[in-house]
């Protein structure tokens, strides 16, 4: 195996590890929401901590911007849906939505940005390995 292939697999392993950590944090957030959705302070603090942990795992400006955009846009659309009568929440706190919805949407945005980055690296690395393979028929 060449050094280029080793470097390629190392980058893929790093992205996979980060994505698996993000998946674990997202699963924890889903379980937290399932059990504590009526406890505002627990949900607000825990979901913000999970979102911060996701940002610490990725440490990417693009992922942070995506997470913050989702944290603002998602609840904004939910507020408009509540005002239109298309949606209602059992325990609203702020304009008809729960206050903890902001970091939950933000964590969701970080999850999908991380998924996108992982798939992009996976596809690029697969193409690189296939192009550098001496036995491939496409070369």
CSV table of C-alpha atoms in Angstrom, one decimal:
chain,number,residue,atom,x,y,z
A,1,UNK,CA,0.0,0.0,0.0
A,2,UNK,CA,1.4,3.4,-1.0
A,3,UNK,CA,1.8,6.3,1.3
A,4,UNK,CA,-1.0,8.2,-0.6
A,5,UNK,CA,-3.4,5.3,0.0
A,6,UNK,CA,-2.4,5.1,3.7
A,7,UNK,CA,-3.1,8.9,4.0
A,8,UNK,CA,-6.4,8.5,2.2
A,9,UNK,CA,-7.5,5.7,4.6
A,10,UNK,CA,-6.3,7.7,7.6
A,11,UNK,CA,-8.5,10.7,6.6
A,12,UNK,CA,-11.4,8.4,6.0
A,13,UNK,CA,-10.9,6.8,9.4
A,14,UNK,CA,-10.9,10.2,11.1
A,15,UNK,CA,-14.1,11.3,9.3
A,16,UNK,CA,-15.7,8.0,10.2
A,17,UNK,CA,-14.8,8.3,13.9
A,18,UNK,CA,-16.1,11.9,14.1
A,19,UNK,CA,-19.3,10.9,12.4
A,20,UNK,CA,-19.9,8.0,14.7
A,21,UNK,CA,-19.4,10.3,17.7
A,22,UNK,CA,-21.9,12.8,16.2
A,23,UNK,CA,-24.3,9.9,15.7
A,24,UNK,CA,-23.9,8.8,19.3
A,25,UNK,CA,-24.6,12.4,20.5
A,26,UNK,CA,-27.6,12.7,18.2
A,27,UNK,CA,-29.0,9.4,19.6
A,28,UNK,CA,-28.5,10.7,23.1
A,29,UNK,CA,-30.4,13.9,22.2
A,30,UNK,CA,-33.3,11.9,20.8
A,31,UNK,CA,-33.5,9.8,24.0
A,32,UNK,CA,-33.2,13.0,26.1
A,33,UNK,CA,-36.1,14.6,24.2
A,34,UNK,CA,-38.2,11.4,24.5
A,35,UNK,CA,-37.9,11.4,28.3
A,36,UNK,CA,-37.5,15.1,29.4
A,37,UNK,CA,-39.4,17.1,26.8
A,38,UNK,CA,-41.6,18.7,29.5
A,39,UNK,CA,-38.7,19.8,31.7
A,40,UNK,CA,-37.6,23.0,30.2
A,41,UNK,CA,-34.3,23.6,32.1
A,42,UNK,CA,-33.1,20.1,31.7
A,43,UNK,CA,-33.8,20.1,28.0
A,44,UNK,CA,-32.4,23.5,27.4
A,45,UNK,CA,-29.2,22.8,29.2
A,46,UNK,CA,-28.7,19.3,28.0
A,47,UNK,CA,-29.5,20.0,24.4
A,48,UNK,CA,-27.2,23.0,24.4
A,49,UNK,CA,-24.4,20.9,25.9
A,50,UNK,CA,-24.9,18.2,23.3
A,51,UNK,CA,-24.8,20.8,20.5
A,52,UNK,CA,-21.6,22.2,22.0
A,53,UNK,CA,-20.1,18.7,22.2
A,54,UNK,CA,-21.0,18.1,18.5
A,55,UNK,CA,-19.2,21.4,17.6
A,56,UNK,CA,-16.2,20.3,19.6
A,57,UNK,CA,-16.1,17.0,17.7
A,58,UNK,CA,-16.2,18.5,14.3
A,59,UNK,CA,-14.4,21.9,14.8
A,60,UNK,CA,-15.4,23.1,11.3
A,61,UNK,CA,-16.6,26.6,10.5
A,62,UNK,CA,-19.0,25.3,7.8
A,63,UNK,CA,-20.5,22.8,10.3
A,64,UNK,CA,-20.9,25.6,13.0
A,65,UNK,CA,-22.6,27.9,10.5
A,66,UNK,CA,-24.9,25.1,9.4
A,67,UNK,CA,-25.8,24.3,13.0
A,68,UNK,CA,-26.4,27.9,13.9
A,69,UNK,CA,-28.5,28.5,10.8
A,70,UNK,CA,-30.6,25.4,11.6
A,71,UNK,CA,-31.0,26.6,15.2
A,72,UNK,CA,-32.5,29.9,14.0
A,73,UNK,CA,-34.4,28.8,10.8
A,74,UNK,CA,-36.0,25.6,12.1
A,75,UNK,CA,-37.7,27.2,15.2
A,76,UNK,CA,-38.6,30.3,13.1
A,77,UNK,CA,-40.6,28.1,10.7
A,78,UNK,CA,-42.1,26.3,13.7
A,79,UNK,CA,-43.3,29.6,15.1
A,80,UNK,CA,-44.9,30.5,11.8
A,81,UNK,CA,-46.6,27.1,11.6
A,82,UNK,CA,-47.9,27.6,15.1
A,83,UNK,CA,-49.3,31.0,14.3
A,84,UNK,CA,-50.9,29.7,11.1
A,85,UNK,CA,-52.6,26.9,13.2
A,86,UNK,CA,-50.8,24.1,11.3
A,87,UNK,CA,-48.8,23.0,14.3
A,88,UNK,CA,-49.1,23.0,18.1
A,89,UNK,CA,-46.8,22.0,21.0
A,90,UNK,CA,-48.0,20.4,24.3
A,91,UNK,CA,-45.6,22.6,26.4
A,92,UNK,CA,-44.9,25.9,24.6
A,93,UNK,CA,-42.7,28.5,26.2
A,94,UNK,CA,-41.7,31.0,23.6
A,95,UNK,CA,-44.1,32.2,20.8
A,96,UNK,CA,-45.9,28.8,20.9
A,97,UNK,CA,-42.8,26.6,20.8
A,98,UNK,CA,-40.6,25.0,23.5
A,99,UNK,CA,-37.5,27.1,24.3
A,100,UNK,CA,-35.3,24.0,23.9
A,101,UNK,CA,-36.2,23.6,20.3
A,102,UNK,CA,-33.5,26.0,19.2
A,103,UNK,CA,-30.5,23.8,20.3
A,104,UNK,CA,-32.3,20.7,19.2
A,105,UNK,CA,-32.6,22.1,15.7
A,106,UNK,CA,-29.0,23.3,15.8
A,107,UNK,CA,-27.8,19.8,16.8
A,108,UNK,CA,-29.8,18.4,13.9
A,109,UNK,CA,-28.1,20.8,11.5
A,110,UNK,CA,-24.7,19.8,12.8
A,111,UNK,CA,-25.7,16.1,12.3
A,112,UNK,CA,-26.7,16.6,8.7
A,113,UNK,CA,-23.6,18.8,8.0
A,114,UNK,CA,-21.4,16.0,9.4
A,115,UNK,CA,-23.2,13.4,7.4
A,116,UNK,CA,-22.6,15.4,4.2
A,117,UNK,CA,-18.9,15.9,5.0
A,118,UNK,CA,-18.5,12.2,5.8
A,119,UNK,CA,-20.2,11.1,2.5
A,120,UNK,CA,-18.2,13.6,0.5
A,121,UNK,CA,-14.9,12.3,2.0
A,122,UNK,CA,-16.0,8.7,1.6
A,123,UNK,CA,-16.9,9.1,-2.1
A,124,UNK,CA,-13.7,11.1,-2.8
A,125,UNK,CA,-11.5,8.6,-1.1
A,126,UNK,CA,-13.2,5.7,-2.9
A,127,UNK,CA,-12.5,7.5,-6.2
A,128,UNK,CA,-8.9,8.1,-5.3
A,129,UNK,CA,-8.3,4.5,-4.2
A,130,UNK,CA,-9.9,3.2,-7.4
A,131,UNK,CA,-7.9,5.6,-9.6
A,132,UNK,CA,-4.6,4.6,-7.9
A,133,UNK,CA,-5.3,0.9,-8.0
A,134,UNK,CA,-2.9,-0.7,-10.6
A,135,UNK,CA,-5.4,-3.5,-11.3
A,136,UNK,CA,-8.3,-1.3,-12.1
A,137,UNK,CA,-9.6,-1.4,-15.7
A,138,UNK,CA,-10.5,2.3,-15.8
A,139,UNK,CA,-6.8,3.4,-15.7
